[in-house]
Amino acid sequence: MPASTPSPAPPAPTSPADPDAEATTDSALTASAGPDGTRSATEGKPAAQGDTGGTAGPTTERPAPQGDTEHSDDAGDTVDVGGTRSTTAASPAAQDPAGEVAAGETSGAPRRRGAGARLARLRAWRERYPRVARVVWWATTVLSVVLLYLALLLPVPLAGFEPRMLLRLPGEAVVVAAVLTALPRRPRVVVAALGGAGLAALTVVNLLDMGFGSYLGRGFNLVLDWELLDDARSYLADSLGGTTTALLTAGVLASVVALFAGMAAAMVRVGTVLGRDAQKSTRVTLVAGTVWITCSVLTVQLAGQPLTVHRAAGALNAQTDRVRDTLRDEAAFGKEARADRFGNTPAAQLVPDLRGKDVVFTFIESYGRSAIEDPVMAPGVDRTLASSTAALEKAGYRAKSGWLTSATYGGSSWLGHSTTLSGLWIDNQQRYRTVMASDHLSLTKAFRKTGAWDTVGVMPGVQKGWPEQKYYGLDKVYNAFQLGYQGPKFSWSTMPDQYALEAYQRLVHGKQRDKPLMSEIILTSSHQPWAPIPKMVGWDELGDGSVFGPIEKAGRRAGDVIADTTASREEYGKSIQYSVTALTQWLERYGTDDTVLVFLGDHQPISRVSGTHASRDVPISIVAKDPKVLDRIADWGWTDGLRPAHGAPVWKMSAFRDRFLLAYGSTPHPSGG
């Protein structure tokens, strides 16, 4: 007689605690193929030949749906073979949360290891705690949607950010939903994971773009700006300390890794939810797409702003355009740098009207128009400029002042320095490298080319090799370690401006020379984060700078100021007052009848201090005792004194070199076409 067959058992139900399972059961399964090409699944271990104690478990068979067939060796997966799908009820052993005996195993068989065992334990836990599992499922799904939604709304401005800016419907979300709904399961998982990683990369670039916009007034350049991240790390180390910076760096790197993993997982999760009911997801996607297009055409607004946006696509397009423009600009600017209005001017025809004068070009860090006109900073700075003007006049000096529009904003001071002295618009790192490697005549090198001046640089902010010395034509450069300073650092600034000027006097300006002196000095005490700020001490008390120790200890800490807008603005204004006071007192004390001082800002402070709509203008002043020096620029229309009037002329910073050379008698002889 043929062996008896057990009556069919009903299919094992799908666990309600596993909403994301697609056409699978939550039970651990084993399967055996029948001779007719179908596969039946059994509960526990199928009886083997000769096994007197075993009986076959109940089986069920149902036709498999058309389309992809699924096969998995993991417990709890269905197996489709030959057009039929077989499942079994869960073995009690498979539901053991400890996984001591997995589905399809006997106590004497080897334990299942790896992903199958972990999946079995997870599904057993879901069956044991269905409510908790459902809460976890909904929580992770909602978090996934929120993460993707926020990523698709970037970039947003940091300055002036308002929560209502997030009340938008990103068009990219509709496209992503349509693609994930249309794909079969396995391609959908792959596409979702890759798409999530790509969105994470775009998010990182968008966050950098937001940071650069807030601090430097421009977007992040994928080609040129990666090296500036190391400068940012150095700035934080100088401002907040090495340990804090190391922890912040590690945190940022960990966050980036977590962002990539989280974004990929979130996209897969959303794709899984959409794939559970493709017909319903398709209908919802069509409705959302119709709503988006309608609102976009009708320019529907919510909270005073357009409801529909496509920021992610716009950000990607902006980065693509920026990269293309950068590559084009490199070639075009190289040609521009080779052309020089004074490139072939003989030495005897360069600045003849300044012969015999000691000329000092001084850049004051972050000295921008906001320092003079902003209602928070201006009162103190204006008082300092007024009192300094009066003191200089008492010492026999006169001044004229105007405005220059800087090539940079919030940082990258070297771009402002090079633009002023080269006569070229240098607003990115590639242009800077191009100019530094060229023969284009810098204003400082013009003095050296004459052979009538000794040239020197005082750079307290330089703490490593500085190959730019050659381009600027400086015979000698004193860096942070060559000025004899033994006092404390003031955040990023290696030494107070007063000390740097006194060291310049001791090492260079106060010595007897055969030739007059042309100097370039960079003052750094007004560099962010503007805490602690040095105070003026008696010039005879400076010594090696140790006198600043108690002042530094009593000052505000960078961490207390760097993230506080009001405190940053107040302390920034005080730092400008300090730098201007130190410079003008040095001139009163050590200047001569032949001293000509040109001082200016390199850029505006960051937007958190200067404001979201601030210009890029910086003040510039020329101070001298000899009235002929200022007579040469009488037709410039500049304001008398150290404070330029609001309506004083505004030139691009790149125009200053040629105007200065022409004003003091230089004759153009172009080179390079």
XYZ file of C-alpha atoms in Angstrom, residues 8-645:
638
model
C -2.776 19.602 4.239
C -2.391 22.217 6.932
C -3.382 25.838 6.379
C -0.576 28.217 5.398
C 1.392 29.732 8.234
C 0.193 33.310 8.690
C 2.458 36.265 8.148
C 3.349 37.913 11.405
C 1.617 41.260 11.948
C 4.839 42.480 13.514
C 6.665 42.199 10.198
C 4.953 44.745 7.908
C 7.866 45.001 5.511
C 7.964 41.358 4.568
C 7.119 40.970 0.886
C 5.231 37.729 0.138
C 7.175 35.794 2.814
C 6.327 34.152 6.115
C 7.881 34.764 9.473
C 8.492 31.085 10.112
C 11.755 29.278 9.664
C 11.339 27.010 6.640
C 12.896 23.954 5.127
C 11.912 22.553 1.754
C 12.058 19.312 -0.178
C 11.331 18.859 -3.826
C 8.760 16.367 -4.974
C 9.057 14.194 -8.036
C 6.463 16.227 -9.878
C 8.625 19.294 -9.883
C 6.912 20.952 -6.929
C 8.612 21.678 -3.655
C 6.980 21.063 -0.320
C 8.067 22.569 2.949
C 8.039 20.612 6.179
C 7.908 21.457 9.796
C 11.091 20.604 11.539
C 13.415 18.121 9.846
C 11.983 15.814 7.170
C 12.110 12.180 8.021
C 15.043 10.457 6.444
C 14.999 6.901 5.101
C 15.363 4.503 7.889
C 14.406 7.008 10.535
C 11.810 5.076 12.478
C 10.891 7.887 14.774
C 10.180 10.645 12.248
C 7.025 11.603 10.434
C 6.595 14.178 7.717
C 5.247 17.542 8.862
C 2.154 19.125 7.353
C 2.658 20.755 3.963
C 0.899 23.385 1.931
C 1.207 24.271 -1.702
C -0.094 27.264 -3.629
C 0.676 28.636 -7.074
C 3.439 31.243 -7.116
C 2.570 34.667 -8.542
C 3.739 35.509 -12.013
C 6.989 37.429 -12.239
C 10.157 36.966 -10.278
C 10.666 33.737 -8.376
C 12.311 34.014 -5.013
C 14.677 31.596 -3.359
C 16.470 31.876 -0.083
C 18.224 29.489 2.206
C 17.534 31.698 5.216
C 14.954 30.561 7.707
C 11.610 32.116 7.128
C 11.980 32.729 3.352
C 9.649 31.225 0.803
C 10.893 29.059 -2.019
C 9.358 29.174 -5.478
C 10.178 26.327 -7.811
C 8.368 25.177 -10.882
C 5.644 27.767 -10.531
C 4.483 26.716 -7.044
C 5.239 28.222 -3.642
C 5.607 26.094 -0.533
C 5.616 27.176 3.092
C 5.539 25.495 6.454
C 4.425 26.333 9.892
C 7.183 27.524 12.141
C 9.087 25.001 14.147
C 9.181 25.739 17.847
C 12.907 25.510 17.665
C 13.009 28.257 15.054
C 11.230 30.596 17.440
C 13.864 30.206 20.129
C 15.192 33.771 20.635
C 18.511 32.392 21.709
C 18.769 30.524 18.456
C 19.855 27.314 20.146
C 17.987 25.176 17.641
C 17.221 26.848 14.320
C 14.562 25.838 11.822
C 15.346 22.763 9.822
C 17.792 21.496 12.424
C 17.641 18.850 15.105
C 19.323 19.051 18.447
C 22.000 16.757 17.183
C 22.638 18.633 13.923
C 25.258 21.396 13.516
C 23.970 24.817 14.596
C 23.138 27.247 11.818
C 25.386 30.288 11.864
C 25.537 33.617 10.075
C 22.757 35.673 8.534
C 20.207 32.834 8.570
C 20.453 32.355 12.320
C 20.333 36.070 13.001
C 17.266 36.452 10.779
C 15.569 33.576 12.551
C 16.239 35.124 15.966
C 14.989 38.520 14.754
C 11.734 37.114 13.449
C 11.261 35.087 16.585
C 11.641 38.288 18.603
C 9.094 40.007 16.364
C 6.579 37.261 16.975
C 7.176 37.386 20.713
C 6.874 41.206 20.935
C 4.627 42.226 18.034
C 3.637 45.629 19.424
C 7.212 46.684 20.110
C 8.243 45.429 16.688
C 5.513 47.471 15.028
C 6.568 50.620 16.911
C 10.172 50.068 15.844
C 9.082 49.493 12.252
C 7.058 52.701 12.123
C 9.763 54.693 13.885
C 12.486 53.624 11.453
C 10.201 54.229 8.482
C 9.277 57.735 9.636
C 12.915 58.560 10.407
C 13.911 57.318 6.948
C 11.318 59.531 5.268
C 12.345 62.568 7.348
C 16.056 62.038 6.605
C 15.470 61.819 2.860
C 13.043 64.746 2.937
C 15.526 67.042 4.687
C 18.353 65.984 2.374
C 16.242 66.868 -0.662
C 15.573 70.366 0.740
C 19.249 71.314 1.010
C 20.966 73.683 0.652
C 19.328 76.361 2.797
C 21.041 79.522 4.069
C 22.533 79.269 7.550
C 22.237 82.986 8.169
C 18.593 83.981 8.433
C 17.356 80.371 8.461
C 13.699 79.939 9.424
C 11.815 76.644 10.006
C 9.211 77.628 7.391
C 11.918 77.091 4.780
C 11.385 73.368 5.336
C 7.676 73.515 4.432
C 8.235 72.446 0.844
C 7.393 69.628 -1.517
C 10.628 68.532 -3.234
C 9.983 67.422 -6.784
C 12.855 64.926 -6.575
C 10.876 62.959 -3.959
C 8.154 62.242 -6.512
C 10.700 61.049 -9.067
C 12.456 58.807 -6.533
C 9.142 57.287 -5.435
C 8.137 56.565 -9.034
C 11.455 54.846 -9.824
C 11.480 52.703 -6.675
C 7.845 51.670 -7.154
C 8.424 50.563 -10.753
C 11.457 48.373 -10.060
C 11.354 44.676 -9.088
C 12.538 43.856 -5.567
C 16.214 43.043 -6.097
C 16.975 45.839 -8.593
C 15.035 48.178 -6.319
C 17.292 47.379 -3.352
C 20.435 47.971 -5.417
C 19.166 51.216 -6.927
C 17.936 52.444 -3.545
C 21.269 51.746 -1.837
C 23.270 53.465 -4.583
C 20.818 56.349 -4.739
C 21.011 56.796 -0.978
C 24.807 56.905 -1.092
C 24.669 59.427 -3.926
C 22.225 61.591 -1.988
C 24.532 61.401 1.037
C 27.449 62.651 -1.094
C 25.317 65.519 -2.390
C 24.263 66.304 1.190
C 27.897 66.569 2.297
C 28.623 68.951 -0.581
C 25.478 70.951 0.217
C 26.507 71.297 3.864
C 29.951 72.493 2.771
C 28.255 74.889 0.369
C 26.165 76.283 3.223
C 29.231 76.682 5.431
C 31.254 78.415 2.725
C 28.321 80.695 1.960
C 28.065 81.695 5.601
C 31.783 82.221 6.212
C 33.238 83.142 2.823
C 30.239 84.553 0.995
C 30.516 82.029 -1.851
C 29.720 78.419 -2.621
C 31.961 75.398 -2.171
C 34.111 74.603 -5.208
C 34.552 70.863 -5.774
C 37.754 71.436 -7.745
C 39.571 74.012 -5.616
C 38.341 74.095 -2.049
C 39.204 70.726 -0.519
C 42.567 72.000 0.694
C 40.812 74.790 2.605
C 39.331 72.161 4.932
C 42.800 71.643 6.390
C 43.076 75.397 6.918
C 39.751 75.252 8.756
C 41.068 72.471 10.989
C 44.200 74.513 11.744
C 42.053 77.529 12.570
C 39.981 75.485 15.025
C 43.129 74.051 16.604
C 44.505 77.548 17.139
C 41.164 78.854 18.418
C 39.809 75.958 20.497
C 42.848 73.807 21.201
C 44.232 70.594 19.723
C 42.214 68.156 21.829
C 38.883 69.806 21.126
C 39.710 70.021 17.423
C 40.723 66.341 17.296
C 37.416 65.350 18.903
C 35.474 67.593 16.523
C 37.339 66.161 13.531
C 36.647 62.596 14.650
C 33.010 63.498 15.206
C 32.681 65.005 11.737
C 34.271 61.965 10.087
C 32.036 59.598 12.050
C 29.003 61.675 11.115
C 29.892 61.491 7.428
C 30.216 57.701 7.590
C 26.930 57.450 9.500
C 25.270 59.740 6.960
C 26.240 57.498 4.049
C 25.109 54.343 5.860
C 21.933 55.940 7.166
C 20.959 57.506 3.855
C 21.422 54.230 1.968
C 19.437 52.322 4.606
C 16.709 54.963 4.579
C 16.334 54.770 0.819
C 16.135 50.961 0.955
C 13.522 51.162 3.711
C 11.357 53.596 1.736
C 11.726 51.430 -1.363
C 10.619 48.373 0.591
C 7.515 50.151 1.866
C 6.644 51.347 -1.627
C 7.140 47.855 -3.047
C 4.746 46.169 -0.626
C 1.745 47.406 -2.582
C 2.945 48.625 -5.975
C -0.537 49.521 -7.208
C -1.346 51.691 -4.220
C 2.123 53.304 -4.305
C 1.712 54.071 -7.988
C -1.614 55.806 -7.392
C -0.198 57.900 -4.526
C 2.862 58.845 -6.603
C 0.703 59.940 -9.531
C -1.410 62.105 -7.218
C 1.714 63.651 -5.645
C 3.217 64.342 -9.059
C 0.031 65.975 -10.272
C -0.133 68.144 -7.148
C 3.516 69.168 -7.522
C 3.143 70.145 -11.185
C -0.087 72.043 -10.523
C 1.357 73.972 -7.574
C 4.507 74.715 -9.528
C 2.620 76.081 -12.529
C 0.282 78.131 -10.349
C 3.178 79.241 -8.061
C 1.241 78.213 -4.967
C 2.819 79.557 -1.789
C 2.905 78.339 1.796
C 4.046 80.594 4.641
C 4.977 83.219 2.105
C 7.254 80.977 0.021
C 6.716 78.656 -2.983
C 5.346 75.262 -1.968
C 7.231 73.320 -4.647
C 11.007 73.204 -4.991
C 13.677 71.160 -6.704
C 16.699 72.063 -4.583
C 18.627 68.809 -4.968
C 18.525 68.997 -8.759
C 19.396 72.676 -8.607
C 22.338 72.024 -6.271
C 23.662 69.281 -8.521
C 23.330 71.520 -11.555
C 25.059 74.407 -9.726
C 28.005 72.209 -8.768
C 28.300 70.934 -12.335
C 28.305 74.487 -13.690
C 30.847 75.549 -11.064
C 33.240 72.756 -12.013
C 32.880 73.532 -15.729
C 33.383 77.260 -15.167
C 36.434 76.609 -12.996
C 38.105 74.534 -15.685
C 37.364 77.170 -18.308
C 38.503 80.005 -16.059
C 41.888 78.416 -15.471
C 42.872 78.729 -19.122
C 41.349 82.184 -19.578
C 42.957 83.612 -16.451
C 46.376 82.269 -17.409
C 46.220 84.415 -20.529
C 45.035 87.412 -18.491
C 47.900 87.046 -16.014
C 50.475 87.083 -18.831
C 49.283 90.532 -19.938
C 50.677 93.308 -17.733
C 50.297 97.039 -18.262
C 53.607 97.664 -16.474
C 55.333 94.409 -17.358
C 58.022 96.040 -19.509
C 58.311 99.348 -17.664
C 62.009 100.209 -17.093
C 63.121 100.395 -13.467
C 63.767 104.135 -13.690
C 60.113 104.727 -14.681
C 58.536 102.907 -11.728
C 57.217 105.065 -8.822
C 59.739 107.892 -9.347
C 57.651 110.266 -7.188
C 58.183 108.117 -4.094
C 61.950 107.913 -4.293
C 63.514 108.381 -0.885
C 60.303 107.505 0.993
C 59.846 104.626 3.428
C 56.658 103.030 2.103
C 54.695 100.663 4.361
C 51.797 98.574 2.995
C 49.770 97.170 5.906
C 46.780 94.816 5.800
C 44.498 94.723 8.842
C 42.751 91.379 9.110
C 38.960 91.485 8.513
C 38.843 95.301 8.541
C 35.654 95.778 6.526
C 33.055 98.416 5.845
C 30.806 96.933 8.517
C 33.296 97.978 11.193
C 32.680 101.624 10.243
C 28.972 101.603 9.379
C 27.292 98.794 11.362
C 25.294 100.220 14.306
C 26.807 97.724 16.775
C 30.497 98.035 15.838
C 30.647 101.498 14.282
C 30.375 103.730 17.371
C 33.548 102.373 18.971
C 35.490 102.045 15.711
C 34.488 105.530 14.552
C 35.665 107.014 17.848
C 39.008 105.273 17.397
C 39.363 106.542 13.816
C 38.473 110.077 14.864
C 40.889 110.138 17.786
C 43.649 108.517 15.696
C 43.139 111.074 12.912
C 43.460 113.884 15.446
C 46.582 112.362 17.008
C 48.238 111.910 13.604
C 47.410 115.476 12.599
C 48.993 116.671 15.831
C 52.122 114.718 14.838
C 52.104 116.385 11.412
C 50.462 113.639 9.338
C 47.514 113.897 6.955
C 45.368 111.091 5.579
C 42.928 110.368 2.754
C 40.595 107.377 2.701
C 38.331 105.512 0.260
C 36.794 102.100 -0.388
C 37.932 98.984 -2.243
C 35.724 95.999 -3.070
C 37.572 92.884 -1.941
C 37.887 89.729 -4.023
C 37.099 87.621 -0.941
C 34.766 87.678 2.033
C 34.949 86.327 5.563
C 38.299 84.599 5.059
C 41.002 83.564 2.564
C 42.914 86.752 3.318
C 45.690 85.865 0.889
C 43.241 86.372 -1.980
C 42.693 89.962 -0.860
C 46.422 90.583 -0.449
C 47.283 89.196 -3.860
C 44.423 91.038 -5.596
C 45.550 94.365 -4.149
C 49.208 93.916 -5.009
C 48.912 92.158 -8.388
C 46.197 94.260 -9.996
C 44.362 91.042 -10.954
C 41.027 89.779 -9.638
C 42.013 86.709 -7.607
C 38.916 85.185 -6.063
C 39.845 81.496 -5.935
C 42.759 79.254 -5.130
C 43.492 78.290 -8.735
C 43.903 81.940 -9.748
C 46.121 82.482 -6.732
C 48.411 79.596 -7.701
C 48.520 80.822 -11.288
C 49.584 84.333 -10.258
C 52.135 83.152 -7.700
C 53.841 81.103 -10.423
C 53.792 83.971 -12.963
C 56.029 86.947 -13.750
C 53.153 89.397 -13.367
C 54.513 92.474 -11.597
C 53.303 92.873 -8.019
C 53.202 96.326 -6.472
C 55.783 95.357 -3.879
C 58.067 93.835 -6.508
C 57.910 97.090 -8.468
C 59.814 98.769 -5.616
C 62.434 96.032 -5.639
C 62.746 96.191 -9.417
C 63.825 99.826 -9.194
C 66.843 98.871 -7.099
C 66.160 101.991 -5.007
C 64.499 100.223 -2.036
C 65.211 97.417 0.377
C 62.106 95.245 0.646
C 60.924 93.305 3.684
C 57.834 91.455 4.892
C 56.535 91.053 8.457
C 54.158 88.080 8.553
C 53.232 87.008 12.100
C 50.546 84.722 10.649
C 53.036 82.682 8.588
C 54.111 79.558 10.488
C 55.638 77.477 7.690
C 57.487 77.906 4.427
C 56.201 80.772 2.322
C 57.254 80.480 -1.342
C 55.129 83.527 -2.209
C 58.060 85.645 -1.012
C 59.577 85.412 -4.487
C 56.461 86.681 -6.262
C 56.118 89.646 -3.920
C 59.760 90.570 -4.392
C 60.660 90.669 -0.690
C 64.342 90.484 0.213
C 63.557 89.243 3.718
C 60.432 87.871 5.420
C 60.010 87.658 9.189
C 57.526 84.923 10.102
C 55.893 84.063 13.443
C 59.076 82.457 14.765
C 61.532 85.169 13.757
C 60.142 88.161 15.652
C 61.362 87.085 19.112
C 57.911 86.778 20.686
C 57.765 84.757 23.930
C 54.260 85.650 25.089
C 50.985 83.712 24.693
C 49.003 83.294 21.509
C 45.731 85.143 21.286
C 43.567 82.448 19.752
C 44.550 82.186 16.055
C 46.845 85.225 16.198
C 50.383 84.263 17.147
C 51.127 87.645 18.754
C 49.506 91.048 19.378
C 49.805 93.642 16.623
C 51.546 96.066 18.946
C 54.339 93.583 19.528
C 54.652 92.761 15.790
C 55.021 96.478 14.991
C 57.565 96.982 17.770
C 59.558 93.985 16.487
C 59.438 95.477 12.982
C 60.817 98.707 14.403
C 63.574 96.913 16.337
C 64.635 94.499 13.598
C 64.118 96.586 10.454
C 62.653 100.072 10.476
C 64.791 101.473 13.264
C 68.116 100.401 11.754
C 70.392 102.551 9.640
C 70.205 101.663 5.940
C 71.726 102.776 2.694
C 68.346 102.680 0.941
C 64.806 103.571 1.934
C 62.552 100.712 2.947
C 59.462 99.223 1.335
C 57.591 96.949 3.767
C 54.555 94.699 3.688
C 53.058 94.028 7.129
C 50.120 91.758 7.963
C 48.375 92.512 11.273
C 46.444 89.564 12.716
C 44.920 90.552 16.073
C 41.541 91.199 14.423
C 41.339 87.643 13.051
C 38.286 85.638 14.137
C 37.194 84.364 16.635
C 38.055 87.729 18.258
C 38.718 86.287 21.701
C 40.792 86.875 23.668
C 41.754 90.363 22.441
C 45.066 91.980 23.474
C 45.207 95.386 25.093
C 47.632 98.234 24.525
C 50.568 98.394 26.944
C 53.386 100.891 27.210
C 55.656 100.622 24.183
C 58.685 100.540 26.458
C 57.172 97.641 28.410
C 56.773 95.216 25.489
C 60.047 93.341 25.958
C 59.738 89.789 24.604
C 55.944 89.834 24.858
C 55.644 88.093 28.224
C 53.772 91.147 29.479
C 50.735 89.911 27.541
C 50.400 86.749 29.653
C 48.000 88.156 32.260
C 46.038 89.984 29.538
C 45.496 86.760 27.616
C 44.401 84.875 30.739
C 41.932 87.604 31.694
C 40.402 87.795 28.203
C 37.293 86.051 26.963
C 37.626 82.496 25.699
C 37.123 81.717 22.020
C 34.493 79.098 22.852
C 32.378 81.750 24.567
C 32.388 84.024 21.528
C 32.716 81.909 18.393
C 29.050 80.785 18.294
C 27.476 83.905 19.856
C 26.502 86.438 17.194
C 26.124 89.391 19.541
C 29.373 88.676 21.365
C 31.211 88.126 18.072
C 30.091 91.501 16.727
C 31.042 93.319 19.910
C 34.457 91.676 20.187
C 35.150 92.105 16.464
C 34.635 95.859 16.815
C 37.017 95.946 19.777
C 39.671 94.030 17.824
C 39.540 96.555 14.965
C 39.894 99.378 17.474
C 42.954 97.660 18.913
C 44.636 97.072 15.522
C 44.037 100.639 14.263
C 45.266 102.074 17.570
C 48.438 99.971 17.529
C 49.240 100.949 13.937
C 48.604 104.672 14.277
C 50.488 104.864 17.594
C 53.434 103.134 15.941
C 53.378 105.791 13.209
C 53.160 108.620 15.757
C 56.051 107.128 17.719
C 58.402 105.946 14.974
C 57.313 107.603 11.732
C 59.531 110.172 9.988
C 59.044 112.936 7.487
C 59.629 110.354 4.759
C 57.229 107.651 6.020
C 54.275 106.827 3.773
C 51.732 104.435 5.286
C 49.122 102.646 3.157
C 46.767 100.498 5.217
C 43.558 98.677 4.357
C 41.374 95.728 5.217
C 41.691 92.455 3.316
C 37.993 91.498 3.519
C 34.779 91.855 5.483
C 34.224 89.656 8.564
C 31.968 86.605 8.250
C 28.262 87.205 7.618
C 27.364 86.323 11.221
C 29.151 89.578 12.097
C 28.791 91.747 9.003
C 25.223 90.688 8.160
C 23.658 88.636 5.393
C 23.466 91.557 2.955
C 26.810 93.237 3.639
C 28.955 94.454 0.762
C 32.524 93.294 0.179
C 33.924 96.788 0.644
C 36.940 97.493 2.844
C 38.431 100.855 3.911
C 41.814 102.014 2.615
C 43.875 104.997 3.790
C 47.115 106.686 2.720
C 48.939 108.654 5.435
C 51.997 110.873 4.993
C 53.697 114.031 6.305
C 54.877 115.227 2.915
C 51.881 117.089 1.399
C 53.076 116.187 -2.100
C 52.287 112.526 -1.434
C 48.599 113.242 -0.883
C 48.523 115.886 -3.621
C 49.277 113.110 -6.092
C 45.935 111.449 -5.296
C 43.844 114.606 -4.954
C 41.791 113.685 -8.035
C 40.777 110.337 -6.524
C 37.985 111.993 -4.537
C 38.923 110.271 -1.292
C 37.807 111.574 2.109
C 40.184 113.522 4.382
C 41.079 111.562 7.515
C 41.083 107.848 8.383
C 37.332 107.320 8.034
C 36.078 107.201 4.443
C 32.696 108.841 3.903
